[in-house]
Coordinates of C-alpha atoms in Angstrom, one line a residue:
X13 CA -23.2 10.2 21.8
X14 CA -26.6 10.7 20.2
X15 CA -25.5 9.1 16.9
X16 CA -24.1 6.1 18.7
X17 CA -27.4 5.7 20.6
X18 CA -29.4 5.8 17.4
X19 CA -27.3 3.3 15.4
X20 CA -28.3 4.5 12.0
X21 CA -26.3 3.9 8.8
X22 CA -25.6 7.4 7.3
X23 CA -27.7 8.0 4.1
X24 CA -24.6 8.9 2.1
X25 CA -23.0 5.5 3.0
X26 CA -26.0 3.3 2.2
X27 CA -29.4 4.9 1.6
X28 CA -31.2 1.6 1.5
X29 CA -29.7 0.4 4.8
X30 CA -30.4 3.8 6.4
X31 CA -34.1 3.4 5.5
X32 CA -34.3 -0.1 6.9
X33 CA -32.4 0.9 10.1
X34 CA -34.7 3.9 10.7
X35 CA -37.9 1.8 10.4
X36 CA -36.6 -0.5 13.1
X37 CA -34.9 2.0 15.4
X38 CA -37.8 4.4 15.3
X39 CA -40.2 1.6 16.3
X40 CA -42.4 1.9 13.2
X41 CA -42.4 -1.8 12.1
X42 CA -40.5 -5.1 12.1
X43 CA -40.4 -8.2 10.0
X44 CA -43.0 -10.9 10.8
X45 CA -42.9 -14.7 10.7
X46 CA -44.8 -14.6 7.4
X47 CA -42.5 -14.1 4.4
X48 CA -42.8 -10.6 2.9
X49 CA -45.1 -9.3 5.6
X50 CA -44.5 -6.8 8.4
X51 CA -45.7 -6.0 11.9
X52 CA -46.7 -2.4 12.2
X53 CA -45.8 -1.3 15.7
X54 CA -47.9 1.1 17.7
X55 CA -45.9 4.2 16.8
X56 CA -46.0 3.3 13.1
X57 CA -49.7 2.5 13.3
X58 CA -50.4 5.8 15.1
X59 CA -48.9 7.6 12.0
X60 CA -51.1 5.5 9.7
X61 CA -54.2 6.4 11.8
X62 CA -53.4 10.1 11.5
X63 CA -53.2 9.7 7.7
X64 CA -56.3 7.6 7.6
X65 CA -58.3 10.1 9.7
X66 CA -57.5 13.1 7.4
X67 CA -57.9 11.2 4.2
X68 CA -61.3 9.8 5.4
X69 CA -62.5 13.3 6.0
X70 CA -61.4 14.4 2.5
X71 CA -63.1 11.3 0.9
X72 CA -66.4 12.0 2.7
X73 CA -66.3 15.6 1.6
X74 CA -66.5 14.3 -2.0
X75 CA -69.6 12.2 -1.2
X76 CA -67.9 8.9 -0.8
X77 CA -69.2 6.5 2.0
X78 CA -67.3 3.8 3.7
X79 CA -68.3 0.1 3.3
X80 CA -66.6 -3.2 3.6
X81 CA -66.4 -6.1 1.1
X82 CA -65.1 -9.7 1.5
X83 CA -61.5 -10.6 1.8
X84 CA -62.0 -13.7 -0.3
X85 CA -63.0 -13.5 -4.0
X86 CA -64.2 -16.4 -6.2
X87 CA -61.5 -17.2 -8.7
X88 CA -64.1 -17.2 -11.5
X89 CA -64.6 -13.4 -11.0
X90 CA -61.1 -12.7 -12.1
X91 CA -61.6 -14.4 -15.5
X92 CA -64.4 -12.0 -16.4
X93 CA -62.1 -9.1 -17.2
X94 CA -59.2 -10.4 -19.2
X95 CA -56.7 -7.6 -18.8
X96 CA -57.4 -7.4 -15.0
X97 CA -56.7 -11.1 -14.4
X98 CA -53.5 -11.0 -16.5
X99 CA -52.3 -8.0 -14.5
X100 CA -52.7 -9.7 -11.1
X101 CA -52.5 -13.5 -11.8
X102 CA -48.8 -13.8 -10.8
X103 CA -49.4 -12.1 -7.4
X104 CA -52.5 -14.0 -6.3
X105 CA -52.7 -16.0 -3.1
X106 CA -55.2 -18.9 -3.5
X107 CA -57.3 -20.6 -0.9
X108 CA -58.0 -24.2 -1.9
X109 CA -59.0 -26.0 1.3
X110 CA -61.0 -25.1 4.4
X111 CA -59.9 -27.6 7.0
X112 CA -56.8 -29.1 8.7
X113 CA -56.5 -32.5 10.4
X114 CA -53.8 -34.3 12.4
X115 CA -51.5 -36.6 10.5
X116 CA -51.4 -40.4 11.0
X117 CA -49.1 -40.3 14.1
X118 CA -50.8 -37.2 15.6
X119 CA -47.5 -35.3 15.5
X120 CA -48.6 -32.4 13.2
X121 CA -51.4 -30.8 11.3
X122 CA -51.9 -31.3 7.5
X123 CA -54.4 -30.1 4.9
X124 CA -57.5 -32.3 4.9
X125 CA -57.7 -33.5 1.3
X126 CA -61.4 -34.2 1.7
X127 CA -62.1 -30.5 2.5
X128 CA -61.3 -29.1 -1.0
X129 CA -63.3 -26.0 -1.9
X130 CA -65.7 -26.4 -4.9
X131 CA -64.4 -23.1 -6.2
X132 CA -61.0 -21.8 -5.2
X133 CA -60.9 -18.3 -3.6
X134 CA -58.4 -15.5 -4.1
X135 CA -57.2 -13.4 -1.2
X136 CA -58.0 -10.0 -2.5
X137 CA -55.2 -8.2 -4.4
X138 CA -57.7 -5.4 -5.1
X139 CA -61.5 -5.5 -5.0
X140 CA -62.9 -4.4 -8.4
X141 CA -64.4 -7.8 -9.2
X142 CA -66.2 -8.5 -5.9
X143 CA -67.4 -4.9 -5.7
X144 CA -68.8 -4.8 -9.2
X145 CA -70.5 -8.1 -8.7
X146 CA -72.2 -6.5 -5.7
X147 CA -73.0 -3.2 -7.5
X148 CA -75.0 -5.2 -9.9
X149 CA -77.6 -5.7 -7.1
X150 CA -77.4 -2.0 -6.0
X151 CA -77.8 -0.2 -9.3
X152 CA -81.0 -0.2 -11.3
X153 CA -81.7 3.3 -12.5
X154 CA -80.1 6.7 -13.0
X155 CA -81.5 7.6 -9.6
X156 CA -79.0 5.2 -8.0
X157 CA -76.1 7.1 -9.4
X158 CA -73.5 8.2 -8.7
X159 CA -72.6 5.4 -6.3
X160 CA -69.5 6.2 -4.4
X161 CA -68.0 3.7 -1.8
X162 CA -64.6 3.5 -0.1
X163 CA -63.2 0.7 2.0
X164 CA -60.3 0.6 4.4
X165 CA -58.8 -2.8 4.4
X166 CA -55.8 -5.1 3.8
X167 CA -54.8 -6.7 0.5
X168 CA -52.4 -9.5 -0.4
X169 CA -50.1 -9.4 -3.4
X170 CA -47.5 -12.1 -3.4
X171 CA -44.4 -10.0 -4.0
X172 CA -41.0 -11.6 -4.6
X173 CA -38.9 -8.7 -3.4
X174 CA -40.2 -6.8 -0.4
X175 CA -39.3 -3.7 1.6
X176 CA -41.2 -2.5 4.6
X177 CA -44.0 0.0 3.8
X178 CA -42.8 0.4 0.2
X179 CA -43.6 -3.1 -1.1
X180 CA -44.9 -5.9 1.1
X181 CA -47.0 -9.0 0.4
X182 CA -49.7 -7.8 2.7
X183 CA -50.4 -4.1 3.2
X184 CA -53.1 -1.7 4.5
X185 CA -54.8 0.7 2.1
X186 CA -58.0 2.3 1.1
X187 CA -59.7 1.6 -2.2
X188 CA -62.5 3.8 -3.6
X189 CA -64.9 2.5 -6.2
X190 CA -67.5 4.7 -7.9
X191 CA -70.2 4.2 -10.5
X192 CA -71.5 7.0 -12.8
X193 CA -74.1 7.6 -15.5
X194 CA -71.7 9.1 -18.0
X195 CA -68.2 8.9 -19.2
X196 CA -67.6 12.6 -18.5
X197 CA -68.7 12.2 -14.8
X198 CA -66.4 9.2 -14.3
X199 CA -63.4 10.8 -15.9
X200 CA -64.0 14.0 -13.8
X201 CA -64.3 11.9 -10.6
X202 CA -61.1 10.0 -11.3
X203 CA -59.2 13.3 -11.8
X204 CA -60.9 14.9 -8.7
X205 CA -59.7 12.1 -6.5
X206 CA -56.2 12.5 -7.9
X207 CA -56.3 16.1 -6.8
X208 CA -57.5 15.0 -3.3
X209 CA -54.4 12.8 -3.1
X210 CA -52.1 15.6 -4.3
X211 CA -53.7 18.0 -1.7
X212 CA -53.1 15.5 1.1
X213 CA -49.5 14.8 0.0
X214 CA -48.6 18.4 -0.1
X215 CA -50.6 20.0 2.7
X216 CA -50.4 17.2 5.2
X217 CA -47.4 15.1 4.3
X218 CA -45.4 18.3 3.2
X219 CA -44.4 16.2 0.2
X220 CA -44.4 17.8 -3.3
X221 CA -45.8 15.7 -6.1
X222 CA -46.2 15.8 -9.8
X223 CA -49.7 14.9 -11.2
X224 CA -50.0 13.2 -14.5
X225 CA -51.3 10.3 -16.5
X226 CA -49.6 6.9 -16.8
X227 CA -48.4 5.4 -20.1
X228 CA -50.5 2.4 -21.4
X229 CA -47.8 0.0 -20.2
X230 CA -47.8 1.4 -16.7
X231 CA -51.5 1.8 -16.2
X232 CA -53.7 -0.3 -13.8
X233 CA -54.8 -3.6 -15.2
X234 CA -58.3 -3.1 -16.6
X235 CA -58.2 0.7 -16.7
X236 CA -58.6 3.0 -19.7
X237 CA -56.5 5.7 -17.9
X238 CA -54.5 5.8 -14.7
X239 CA -53.7 9.1 -13.1
X240 CA -50.8 9.3 -10.6
X241 CA -49.0 11.5 -8.1
X242 CA -45.3 10.9 -8.3
X243 CA -42.9 12.0 -5.5
X244 CA -39.1 12.2 -5.5
X245 CA -37.3 10.6 -2.7
X246 CA -34.0 12.0 -1.3
X247 CA -31.9 9.6 -3.4
X248 CA -33.5 10.9 -6.6
X249 CA -35.8 7.9 -7.2
X250 CA -39.5 8.2 -7.9
X251 CA -42.2 6.8 -5.7
X252 CA -45.7 6.3 -7.0
X253 CA -47.7 7.7 -4.1
X254 CA -51.3 7.4 -5.2
X255 CA -53.3 6.4 -8.2
X256 CA -56.8 7.0 -9.5
X257 CA -58.2 5.0 -12.4
X258 CA -60.8 5.7 -15.1
X259 CA -62.1 2.2 -15.7
X260 CA -64.6 3.0 -18.5
X261 CA -67.3 0.4 -18.7
X262 CA -65.0 -2.6 -18.6
X263 CA -66.1 -3.9 -15.2
X264 CA -69.7 -3.0 -15.7
X265 CA -69.7 -5.1 -18.9
X266 CA -67.9 -8.0 -17.2
X267 CA -70.4 -8.1 -14.4
X268 CA -73.5 -6.9 -16.3
X269 CA -74.0 -3.7 -14.3
X270 CA -76.6 -1.6 -16.1
X271 CA -79.0 1.1 -15.3
X272 CA -82.1 2.6 -16.9
X273 CA -81.3 6.2 -18.0
X274 CA -83.8 9.1 -17.9
X275 CA -85.2 7.9 -21.3
X276 CA -85.8 4.5 -19.7
X277 CA -83.2 2.8 -21.8
X278 CA -80.6 0.4 -20.4
X279 CA -76.9 1.5 -20.3
X280 CA -73.7 0.2 -18.8
X281 CA -72.4 2.4 -16.0
X282 CA -69.0 4.1 -16.0
X283 CA -66.5 3.4 -13.3
X284 CA -63.5 4.7 -11.3
X285 CA -61.3 3.2 -8.6
X286 CA -58.6 4.9 -6.6
X287 CA -56.2 4.1 -3.7
X288 CA -53.3 4.9 -1.4
X289 CA -51.6 2.6 1.0
X290 CA -49.2 2.4 3.9
X291 CA -46.6 3.1 1.2
X292 CA -47.2 6.7 2.2
X293 CA -45.3 6.0 5.4
X294 CA -42.3 5.0 3.4
X295 CA -42.7 8.1 1.3
X296 CA -42.8 10.3 4.4
X297 CA -39.7 8.7 5.8
X298 CA -37.7 9.1 2.6
X299 CA -38.8 12.6 1.8
X300 CA -37.9 14.3 5.0
X301 CA -35.9 12.2 7.4
X302 CA -32.1 12.7 8.1
X303 CA -29.2 10.9 9.7
X304 CA -30.6 11.7 13.1
X305 CA -33.8 9.9 12.5
X306 CA -37.4 10.7 11.4
X307 CA -38.5 14.2 10.5
X308 CA -42.3 14.2 10.7
X309 CA -44.6 17.0 9.5
X310 CA -46.5 18.3 12.5
X311 CA -49.9 17.7 11.0
X312 CA -49.3 14.0 10.9
X313 CA -46.9 13.5 13.9
X314 CA -48.5 11.2 16.5
X315 CA -46.9 13.3 19.2
X316 CA -46.3 17.0 18.3
X317 CA -44.6 18.2 21.5
X318 CA -42.6 16.2 24.0
X319 CA -41.6 17.7 27.4
X320 CA -38.5 16.2 29.1
X321 CA -37.8 17.1 32.7
X322 CA -34.2 17.3 33.9
X323 CA -34.6 16.8 37.7
X324 CA -32.1 16.3 40.5
X325 CA -34.1 14.0 42.8
X326 CA -37.7 13.2 43.4
X327 CA -38.6 16.5 45.1
X328 CA -37.4 18.6 42.2
X329 CA -39.3 16.3 39.8
X330 CA -42.5 17.1 41.7
X331 CA -41.7 20.8 41.3
X332 CA -41.2 20.4 37.5
X333 CA -44.4 18.4 37.3
X334 CA -46.3 21.3 38.7
X335 CA -44.3 23.8 36.6
X336 CA -45.2 22.2 33.3
X337 CA -48.8 21.2 34.1
X338 CA -50.4 24.5 32.9
X339 CA -48.3 24.4 29.7
X340 CA -49.5 20.8 29.0
X341 CA -53.1 21.9 29.5
X342 CA -52.6 25.0 27.3
X343 CA -51.2 23.0 24.5
X344 CA -53.9 20.4 24.7
X345 CA -56.6 23.1 24.7
X346 CA -55.1 24.2 21.3
X347 CA -55.5 20.7 20.0
X348 CA -51.8 20.0 20.2
X349 CA -50.8 16.4 21.1
X350 CA -48.2 16.5 23.9
X351 CA -46.3 13.9 25.9
X352 CA -44.7 14.6 29.3
X353 CA -42.0 12.1 29.9
X354 CA -41.2 12.1 33.6
X355 CA -40.6 8.3 33.7
X356 CA -37.6 7.4 35.7
X357 CA -36.3 4.8 33.2
X358 CA -33.8 6.7 31.1
X359 CA -31.4 9.6 31.5
X360 CA -32.5 12.9 29.7
X361 CA -29.8 12.5 27.1
X362 CA -31.1 9.1 26.1
X363 CA -34.6 10.5 25.9
X364 CA -33.4 13.4 23.7
X365 CA -31.8 11.0 21.3
X366 CA -34.9 8.8 21.2
X367 CA -37.3 11.6 20.5
X368 CA -35.1 13.0 17.8
X369 CA -35.1 9.6 16.3
X370 CA -38.9 9.4 16.4
X371 CA -39.2 12.8 14.7
X372 CA -41.2 14.6 17.2
X373 CA -41.5 18.2 15.9
X374 CA -40.9 20.1 19.1
X375 CA -39.0 19.2 22.3
X376 CA -39.2 21.1 25.5
X377 CA -36.7 20.6 28.3
X378 CA -37.1 21.9 31.8
X379 CA -34.6 21.9 34.7
X380 CA -34.1 23.7 38.0
X381 CA -32.4 26.7 36.3
X382 CA -35.4 27.0 33.9
X383 CA -37.8 27.2 36.9
X384 CA -35.7 29.9 38.5
X385 CA -35.8 32.0 35.3
X386 CA -39.4 31.0 34.4
X387 CA -38.2 29.7 31.0
X388 CA -38.2 26.5 29.0
X389 CA -35.6 25.2 26.4
X390 CA -37.2 24.5 23.0
X391 CA -35.7 22.5 20.1
X392 CA -37.3 22.2 16.7
X393 CA -36.7 18.8 15.0
X394 CA -36.5 20.0 11.4
X395 CA -33.4 22.3 12.0
X396 CA -32.2 21.0 15.4
X397 CA -32.1 24.7 16.5
X398 CA -32.5 25.4 20.2
X399 CA -33.7 28.5 22.0
X400 CA -34.7 29.4 25.6
X401 CA -38.1 31.0 25.8
X402 CA -40.2 32.5 28.6
X403 CA -42.8 30.1 29.9
X404 CA -45.5 32.7 29.6
X405 CA -47.1 32.6 26.2
X406 CA -45.1 29.5 25.0
X407 CA -48.2 27.7 23.9
X408 CA -49.0 30.3 21.3
X409 CA -45.4 30.3 20.2
X410 CA -45.4 26.5 19.7
X411 CA -48.7 26.6 17.8
X412 CA -47.2 29.0 15.3
X413 CA -43.9 27.1 15.3
X414 CA -45.7 23.9 14.3
X415 CA -47.1 25.7 11.3
X416 CA -43.6 27.1 10.5
X417 CA -42.1 23.6 10.7
X418 CA -44.8 22.2 8.4
X419 CA -44.1 24.9 5.8
X420 CA -40.3 24.7 6.1
X421 CA -40.1 21.0 5.5
X422 CA -42.4 21.3 2.5
X423 CA -40.2 24.2 1.0
X424 CA -37.1 22.1 1.7
X425 CA -38.5 19.1 -0.1
X426 CA -39.8 21.2 -3.0
X427 CA -36.4 22.9 -3.5
X428 CA -34.6 19.5 -3.4
X429 CA -37.0 18.0 -5.9
X430 CA -37.1 21.0 -8.3
X431 CA -33.3 21.1 -8.3
X432 CA -33.3 17.5 -9.8
X433 CA -35.8 17.9 -12.5
X434 CA -34.1 18.2 -15.9
X435 CA -35.1 18.6 -19.4
X436 CA -33.2 16.2 -21.6
X437 CA -33.3 15.6 -25.4
X438 CA -30.1 13.5 -25.8
X439 CA -30.2 9.8 -25.1
X440 CA -26.5 9.4 -24.4
X441 CA -26.7 12.2 -21.9
X442 CA -29.8 10.7 -20.3
X443 CA -28.3 7.3 -19.9
X444 CA -25.3 8.8 -18.1
X445 CA -27.1 11.2 -15.8
X446 CA -30.0 8.8 -14.8
X447 CA -27.4 6.9 -12.8
X448 CA -27.4 9.8 -10.3
X449 CA -31.2 9.9 -10.0
X450 CA -33.7 12.7 -10.7
X451 CA -36.7 13.3 -12.9
X452 CA -36.0 13.7 -16.6
X453 CA -38.6 15.5 -18.7
X454 CA -38.0 14.0 -22.2
X455 CA -39.7 14.0 -25.5
X456 CA -41.5 10.6 -26.1
X457 CA -43.0 9.2 -29.3
X458 CA -45.7 7.5 -27.4
X459 CA -44.7 3.9 -28.3
X460 CA -44.4 0.9 -26.0
X461 CA -41.2 -0.1 -28.0
X462 CA -39.4 3.1 -27.0
X463 CA -40.6 2.8 -23.4
X464 CA -39.3 -0.8 -23.2
X465 CA -35.9 0.1 -24.6
X466 CA -35.5 2.9 -22.1
X467 CA -36.3 0.4 -19.3
X468 CA -34.0 -2.3 -20.7
X469 CA -31.1 0.2 -21.1
X470 CA -31.4 2.2 -17.9
X471 CA -33.9 0.5 -15.5
X472 CA -35.8 3.8 -15.7
X473 CA -39.5 3.9 -16.5
X474 CA -41.9 6.5 -17.8
X475 CA -43.5 7.7 -14.5
X476 CA -46.2 9.9 -16.1
X477 CA -47.0 12.5 -18.7
X478 CA -47.4 15.5 -16.3
X479 CA -50.5 17.7 -16.6
X480 CA -48.7 21.0 -16.2
X481 CA -45.5 20.7 -18.2
X482 CA -44.5 22.2 -21.5
X483 CA -45.7 19.8 -24.2
X484 CA -44.2 21.6 -27.2
X485 CA -43.4 19.3 -30.2
X486 CA -40.0 17.7 -30.3
X487 CA -38.0 14.6 -31.4
X488 CA -37.9 11.4 -29.4
X489 CA -34.4 10.9 -28.1
X490 CA -34.5 7.2 -28.6
X491 CA -36.3 6.5 -31.9
X492 CA -35.8 9.9 -33.6
X493 CA -39.5 10.0 -34.4
X494 CA -41.6 13.1 -33.7
X495 CA -42.7 13.2 -30.0
X496 CA -46.3 13.2 -28.9
X497 CA -45.5 14.6 -25.5
X498 CA -42.8 15.1 -22.8
X499 CA -42.8 12.5 -20.1
X500 CA -41.2 12.2 -16.7
X501 CA -38.7 9.4 -16.8
X502 CA -37.0 8.2 -13.6
X503 CA -35.8 5.1 -11.7
X504 CA -38.4 4.2 -9.2
X505 CA -39.2 2.1 -6.1

């Protein structure tokens, strides 16, 4: 019955449809009236808030401070950094007018042609240009550095093919922008922020990632280097889950941002930018969830424990209310978020199915028999295992269990990923096996031509050159030339 209530397409039948079903059925998001955009529902937004809260603490621990910069950016700013404008030109939404008026017969609104902007404005696809124009006013000497700002905001990139959380025209994210006195400081900062993202992904999302550097073709427009964390989804596809960019002096030169060094000589500053987005919710779904619904890591679950009473009548419900009250208080005192669902709107079986679907890590059920025995029935979402436990001391047991669940789903995801990482030196073998997904660690000659051929032949891309892999010399499997490194190649979202 639970499966029928949930209405999810099995992953093995259609993984893409399972993902779309789960987002809707679990009340995370829905399509909006605006093409390519989504409405994030309260439960989905609560998940984003938990991510945002922890990431914000981690950013501030590095010295970054939150600020806010305008949504609209003068179009002329984008022309100052040629590679940057080329990278985003096709995705830009442009504001050309500032007023509407009624048409001749008063039946509809139309753009007022007399209210054309003197300079068109871009709805931000990213904020490097507006921020570096601002930094010019903030930075004067070496004493002003490093300057480290982060903003939480929305951005707009006019995507042709969209999928909730993974790729939408408007999405929520954070973008950090830092300025430094030396190249070494900026490069170190870009790599430090990548490690922050990797730590968050693994310790909070329970999602293993590979850290590495992007190829020149795949790097951020306007960057000298792009560092990335790449995660593997259950279908074997890669998902770029966070990036940090070493921008060199490109934007400083474009916007004339200089400082007087300790020798009182002018220099251009060195820059980084870094960001993660609501794409992380998609990553979380596809890393852990199953045919029963979401599986959420306890550290990010909006509700960590739900208690469902099984009462025969109003009097027994009152008895259960009193029975569970000290447990609720004990859990809350331990910092555990708990929901007691004694609403008389659904039968317990429907509630069980709904909370499984929503991925709540621990479910407690209490009925008359439990009160007689002074017990509670507990089910853990990651394994669906049930056990009956004494009520006394159950708060301490749950606190430990939440840690165990967090660790268990990480180990499960790590084992699944590692089982699908392959070393491959033969192109014919690669072209056949890539159809089934996985990360392929292959020798690469470092050329864009080889990279383009792989993409044309297989739809796979070079995800990154990993920091910690064996980089022994070899022969490129496509060109036959000596390799310069081994790269992770995969099909990706």
